[in-house]
CSV table of C-alpha atoms in Angstrom, one decimal:
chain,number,residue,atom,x,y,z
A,125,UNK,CA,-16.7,34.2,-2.8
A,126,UNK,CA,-14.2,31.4,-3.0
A,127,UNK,CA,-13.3,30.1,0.3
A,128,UNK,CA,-10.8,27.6,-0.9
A,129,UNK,CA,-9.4,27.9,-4.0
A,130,UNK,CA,-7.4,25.8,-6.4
A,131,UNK,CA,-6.0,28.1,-9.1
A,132,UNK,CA,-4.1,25.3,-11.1
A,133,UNK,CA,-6.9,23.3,-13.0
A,134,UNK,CA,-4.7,21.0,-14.5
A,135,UNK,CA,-0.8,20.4,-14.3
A,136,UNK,CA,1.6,17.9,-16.6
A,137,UNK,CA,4.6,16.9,-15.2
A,138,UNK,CA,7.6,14.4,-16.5
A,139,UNK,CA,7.8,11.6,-13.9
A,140,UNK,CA,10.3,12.1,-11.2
A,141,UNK,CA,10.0,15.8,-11.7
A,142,UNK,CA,8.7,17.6,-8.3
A,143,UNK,CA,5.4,19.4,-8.4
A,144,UNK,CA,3.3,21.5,-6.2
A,145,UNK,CA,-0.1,22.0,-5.7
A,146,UNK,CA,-1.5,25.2,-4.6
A,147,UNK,CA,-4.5,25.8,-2.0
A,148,UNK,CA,-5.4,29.4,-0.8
A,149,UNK,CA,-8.4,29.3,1.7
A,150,UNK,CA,-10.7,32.0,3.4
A,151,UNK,CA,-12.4,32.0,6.6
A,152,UNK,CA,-13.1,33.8,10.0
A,153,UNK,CA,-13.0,30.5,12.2
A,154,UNK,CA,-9.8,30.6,14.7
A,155,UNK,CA,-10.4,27.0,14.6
A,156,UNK,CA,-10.9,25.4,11.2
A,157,UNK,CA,-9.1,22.6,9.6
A,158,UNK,CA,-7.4,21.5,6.1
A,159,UNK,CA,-7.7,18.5,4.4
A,160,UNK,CA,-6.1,17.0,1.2
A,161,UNK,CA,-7.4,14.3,-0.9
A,162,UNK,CA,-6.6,12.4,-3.6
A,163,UNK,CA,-9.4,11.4,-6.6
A,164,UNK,CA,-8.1,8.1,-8.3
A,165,UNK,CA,-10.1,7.7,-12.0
A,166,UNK,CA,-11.8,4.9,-9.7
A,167,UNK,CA,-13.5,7.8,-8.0
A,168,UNK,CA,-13.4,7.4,-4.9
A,169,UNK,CA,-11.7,9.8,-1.8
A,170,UNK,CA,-8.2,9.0,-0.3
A,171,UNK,CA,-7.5,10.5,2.5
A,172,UNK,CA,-4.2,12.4,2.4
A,173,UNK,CA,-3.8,15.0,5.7
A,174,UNK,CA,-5.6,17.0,8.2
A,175,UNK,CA,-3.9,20.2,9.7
A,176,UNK,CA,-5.9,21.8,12.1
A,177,UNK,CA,-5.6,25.4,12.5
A,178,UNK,CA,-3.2,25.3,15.9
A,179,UNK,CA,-0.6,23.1,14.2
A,180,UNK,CA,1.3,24.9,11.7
A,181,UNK,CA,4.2,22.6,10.9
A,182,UNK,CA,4.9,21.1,8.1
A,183,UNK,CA,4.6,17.7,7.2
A,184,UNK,CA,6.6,15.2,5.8
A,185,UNK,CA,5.1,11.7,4.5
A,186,UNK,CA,7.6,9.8,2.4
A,187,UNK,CA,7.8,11.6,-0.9
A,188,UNK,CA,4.5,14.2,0.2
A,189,UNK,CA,5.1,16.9,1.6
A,190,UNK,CA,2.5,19.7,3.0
A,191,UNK,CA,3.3,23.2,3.5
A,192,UNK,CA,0.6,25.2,6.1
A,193,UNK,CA,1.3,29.7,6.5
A,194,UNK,CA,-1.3,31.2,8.2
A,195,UNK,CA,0.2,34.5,7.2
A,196,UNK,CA,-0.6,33.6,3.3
A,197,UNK,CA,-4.0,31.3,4.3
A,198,UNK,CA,-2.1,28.3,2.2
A,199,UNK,CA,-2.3,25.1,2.4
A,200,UNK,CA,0.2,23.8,-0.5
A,201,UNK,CA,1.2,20.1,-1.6
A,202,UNK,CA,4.3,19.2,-2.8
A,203,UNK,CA,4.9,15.8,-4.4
A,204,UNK,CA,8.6,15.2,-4.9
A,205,UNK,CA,9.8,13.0,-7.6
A,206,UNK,CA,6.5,12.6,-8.8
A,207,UNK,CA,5.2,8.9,-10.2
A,208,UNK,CA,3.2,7.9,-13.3
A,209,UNK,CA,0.6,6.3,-9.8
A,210,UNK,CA,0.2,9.8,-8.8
A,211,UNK,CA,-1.6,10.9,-11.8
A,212,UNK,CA,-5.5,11.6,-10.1
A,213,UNK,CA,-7.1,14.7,-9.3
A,214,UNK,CA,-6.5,16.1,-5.9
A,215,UNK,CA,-8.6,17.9,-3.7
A,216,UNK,CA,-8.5,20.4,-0.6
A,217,UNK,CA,-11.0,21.6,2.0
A,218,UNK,CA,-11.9,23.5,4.8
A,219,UNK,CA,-13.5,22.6,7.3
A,220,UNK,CA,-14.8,25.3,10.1
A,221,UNK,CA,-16.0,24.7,13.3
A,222,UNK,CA,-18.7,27.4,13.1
A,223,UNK,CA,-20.4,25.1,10.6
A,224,UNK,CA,-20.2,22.0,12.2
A,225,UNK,CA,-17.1,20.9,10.4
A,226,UNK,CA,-18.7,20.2,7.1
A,227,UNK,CA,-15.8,20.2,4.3
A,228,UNK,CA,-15.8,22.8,1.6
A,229,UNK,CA,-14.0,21.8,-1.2
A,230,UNK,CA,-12.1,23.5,-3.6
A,231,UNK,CA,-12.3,22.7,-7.3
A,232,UNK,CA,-9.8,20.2,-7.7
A,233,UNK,CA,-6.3,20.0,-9.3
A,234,UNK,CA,-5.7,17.6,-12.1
A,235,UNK,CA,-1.9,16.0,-12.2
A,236,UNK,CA,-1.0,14.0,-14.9
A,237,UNK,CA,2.7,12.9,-14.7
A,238,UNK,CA,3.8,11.3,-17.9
A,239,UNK,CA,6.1,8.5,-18.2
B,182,UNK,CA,-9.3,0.4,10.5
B,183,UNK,CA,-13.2,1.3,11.1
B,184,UNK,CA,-14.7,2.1,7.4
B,185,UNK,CA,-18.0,3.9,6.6
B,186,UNK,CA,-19.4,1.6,4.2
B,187,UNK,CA,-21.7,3.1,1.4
B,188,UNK,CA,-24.3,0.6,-0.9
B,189,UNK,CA,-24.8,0.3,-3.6
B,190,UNK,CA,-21.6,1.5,-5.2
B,191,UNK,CA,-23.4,2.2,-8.6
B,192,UNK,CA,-27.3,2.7,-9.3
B,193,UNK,CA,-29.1,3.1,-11.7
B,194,UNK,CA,-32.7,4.3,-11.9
B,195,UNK,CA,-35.4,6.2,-14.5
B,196,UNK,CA,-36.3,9.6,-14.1
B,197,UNK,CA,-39.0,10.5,-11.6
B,198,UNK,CA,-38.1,7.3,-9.2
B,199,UNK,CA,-37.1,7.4,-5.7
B,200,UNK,CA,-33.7,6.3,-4.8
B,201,UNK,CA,-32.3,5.3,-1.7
B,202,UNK,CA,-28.7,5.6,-0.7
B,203,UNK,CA,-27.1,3.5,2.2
B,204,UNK,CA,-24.5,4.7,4.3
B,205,UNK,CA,-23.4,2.7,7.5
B,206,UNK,CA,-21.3,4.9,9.6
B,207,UNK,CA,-18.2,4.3,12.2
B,208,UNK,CA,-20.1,2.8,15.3
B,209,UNK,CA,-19.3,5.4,17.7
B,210,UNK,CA,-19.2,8.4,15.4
B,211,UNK,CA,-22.1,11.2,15.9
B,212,UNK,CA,-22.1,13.2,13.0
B,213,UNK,CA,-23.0,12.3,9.7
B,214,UNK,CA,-22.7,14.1,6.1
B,215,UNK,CA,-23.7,13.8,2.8
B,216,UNK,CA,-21.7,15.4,0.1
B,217,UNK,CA,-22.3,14.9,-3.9
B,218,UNK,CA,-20.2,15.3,-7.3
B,219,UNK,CA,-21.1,15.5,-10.2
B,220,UNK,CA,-18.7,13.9,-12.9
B,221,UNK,CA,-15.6,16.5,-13.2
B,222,UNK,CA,-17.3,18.9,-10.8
B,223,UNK,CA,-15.8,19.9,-7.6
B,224,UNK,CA,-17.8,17.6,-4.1
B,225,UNK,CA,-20.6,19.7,-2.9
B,226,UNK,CA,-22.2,19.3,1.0
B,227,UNK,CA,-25.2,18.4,1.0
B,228,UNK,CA,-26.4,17.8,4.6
B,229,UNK,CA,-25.2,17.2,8.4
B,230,UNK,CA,-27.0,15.4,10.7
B,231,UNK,CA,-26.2,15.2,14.4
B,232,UNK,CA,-28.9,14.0,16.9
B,233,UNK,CA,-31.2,12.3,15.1
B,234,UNK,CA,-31.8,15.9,13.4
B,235,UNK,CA,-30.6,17.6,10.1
B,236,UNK,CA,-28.4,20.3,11.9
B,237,UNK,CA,-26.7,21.9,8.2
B,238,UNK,CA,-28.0,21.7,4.8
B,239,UNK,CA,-27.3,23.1,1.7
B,240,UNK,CA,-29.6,24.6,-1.1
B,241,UNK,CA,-28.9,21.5,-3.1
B,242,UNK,CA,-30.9,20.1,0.1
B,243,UNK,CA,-34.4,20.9,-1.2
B,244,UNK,CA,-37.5,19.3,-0.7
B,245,UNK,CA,-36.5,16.5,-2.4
B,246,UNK,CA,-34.2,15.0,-0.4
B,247,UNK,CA,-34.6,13.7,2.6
B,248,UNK,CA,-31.8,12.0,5.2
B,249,UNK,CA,-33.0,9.4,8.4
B,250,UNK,CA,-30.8,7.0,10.7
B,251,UNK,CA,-33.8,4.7,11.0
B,252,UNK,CA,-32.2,2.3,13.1
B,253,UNK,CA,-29.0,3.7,14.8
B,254,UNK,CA,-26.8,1.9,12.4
B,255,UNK,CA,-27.6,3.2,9.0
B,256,UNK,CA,-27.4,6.7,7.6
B,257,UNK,CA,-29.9,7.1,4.7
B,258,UNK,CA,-30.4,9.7,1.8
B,259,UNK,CA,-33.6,9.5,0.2
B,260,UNK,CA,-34.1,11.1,-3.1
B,261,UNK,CA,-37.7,11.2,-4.0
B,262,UNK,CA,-38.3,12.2,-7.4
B,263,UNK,CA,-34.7,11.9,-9.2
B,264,UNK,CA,-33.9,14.3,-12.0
B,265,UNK,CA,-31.5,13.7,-14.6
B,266,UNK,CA,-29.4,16.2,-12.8
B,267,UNK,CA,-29.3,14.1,-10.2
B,268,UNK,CA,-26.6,11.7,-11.6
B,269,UNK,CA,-23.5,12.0,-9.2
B,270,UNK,CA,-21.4,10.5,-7.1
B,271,UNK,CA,-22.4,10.7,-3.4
B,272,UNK,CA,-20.8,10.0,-0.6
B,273,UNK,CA,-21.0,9.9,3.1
B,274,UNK,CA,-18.5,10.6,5.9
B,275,UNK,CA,-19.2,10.5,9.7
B,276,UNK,CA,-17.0,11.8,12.3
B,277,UNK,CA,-16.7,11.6,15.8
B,278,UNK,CA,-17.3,14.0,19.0
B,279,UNK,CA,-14.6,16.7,19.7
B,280,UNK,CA,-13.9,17.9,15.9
B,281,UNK,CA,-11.9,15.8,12.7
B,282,UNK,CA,-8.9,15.6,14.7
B,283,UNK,CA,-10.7,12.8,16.6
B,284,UNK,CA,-11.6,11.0,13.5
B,285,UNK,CA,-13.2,12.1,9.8
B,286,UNK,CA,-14.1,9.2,7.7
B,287,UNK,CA,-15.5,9.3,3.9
B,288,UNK,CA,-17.2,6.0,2.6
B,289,UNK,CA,-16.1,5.0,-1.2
B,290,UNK,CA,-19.3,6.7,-2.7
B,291,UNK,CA,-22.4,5.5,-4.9
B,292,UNK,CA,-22.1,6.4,-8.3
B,293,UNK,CA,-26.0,7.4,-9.0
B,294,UNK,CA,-27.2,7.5,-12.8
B,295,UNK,CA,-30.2,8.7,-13.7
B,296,UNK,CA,-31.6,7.6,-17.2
């Protein structure tokens, strides 16, 4: 079974349009923590945010925006007026105490936002 | 900002050679990972190691691999006979006592290629 999952594979937006990007996660840890990161074509990891399972406001960074219900086990990522530079593939994971904080990642959610 | 700093950032090597991966960690981080992607795939753990011992692994994590911190500085993932299936991105994180709040940092990742 999926323990996080990213249902939107790929999603095309018009620049400045808002867009969100679903994570739904699993687990049995009463202390676990979510991450988001951003995949340039350059490949490499950006770090985004970490929520740890205590903390269940939501966050504001500039034009990001992270939305964290326990109730739902989400984890979603809004990007508001969205920016050709945002265009990458973004990731989230889990990470569980029980397993020695080791991230499990979901699949990944492609943005494109055209110009 | 303390980094983790991965080299090389691109290998390449023939099928059936051994490969060595160097990651330096944050200098008073304790736990060390190795995670790997294949191109358009989701990252995958590989391996934890806290100790001076592998404390996770994955069942990518066979007998081929092989992880050592041989002189308290480096981090090292040795694979000993690569496969073409071996081509991915890897990269390394370390993190620091007390759990990610404290501190979870990936390096920019090797591109491996396997010819």
């Amino acid at each position: 079974a999926q323990k996080v999952t990213q249902a939107q594979t790929e999603i095309s937006v018009v620049e400045k349009e808002d867009v969100t990007l679903d994570c739904v996660y699993e687990t049995r840890d009463t202390t676990y923590y979510l991450f988001w990161y951003k995949q340039p074509p350059s490949g490499e990891l950006v770090f985004l945010i970490r929520r740890n399972s205590f903390d269940e406001q939501n966050e504001i960074s500039g034009r990001y925006s992270w939305n964290f219900q326990k109730s739902t086990s989400s984890f979603n990522f809004t990007i508001t007026a969205s920016q050709v530079v945002d265009s990458a593939v973004y990731f989230c994971a889990l990470s569980e105490a029980s397993s020695n904080y080791q991230l499990i990642w979901g699949a990944g959610t492609k943005l494109i936002i055209k110009p | 900002e303390p980094e983790v700093t991965q080299t090389p950032s691109h290998q390449v090597t023939q099928m059936g050679q051994e490969v060595i991966l160097r990651c330096v960690p944050i200098s008073n981080h304790l736990y060390f990972y190795w995670y790997r992607q294949i191109l358009g795939q989701k990252v995958e753990f590989l391996v934890s190691f806290y100790n001076n011992e592998i404390s996770e692994k994955s069942e990518i994590f066979d007998d081929q691999f092989s992880v050592e911190r041989p002189d308290g500085s480096n981090f090292t993932l040795k694979i000993r006979s690569t496969k073409l299936e071996d081509s991915a991105m890897y990269f390394c994180a370390s993190r620091s006592f007390g759990g990610p709040n404290y501190g979870y940092t990936f390096g920019s990742g090797t591109r491996l290629t396997v010819v």
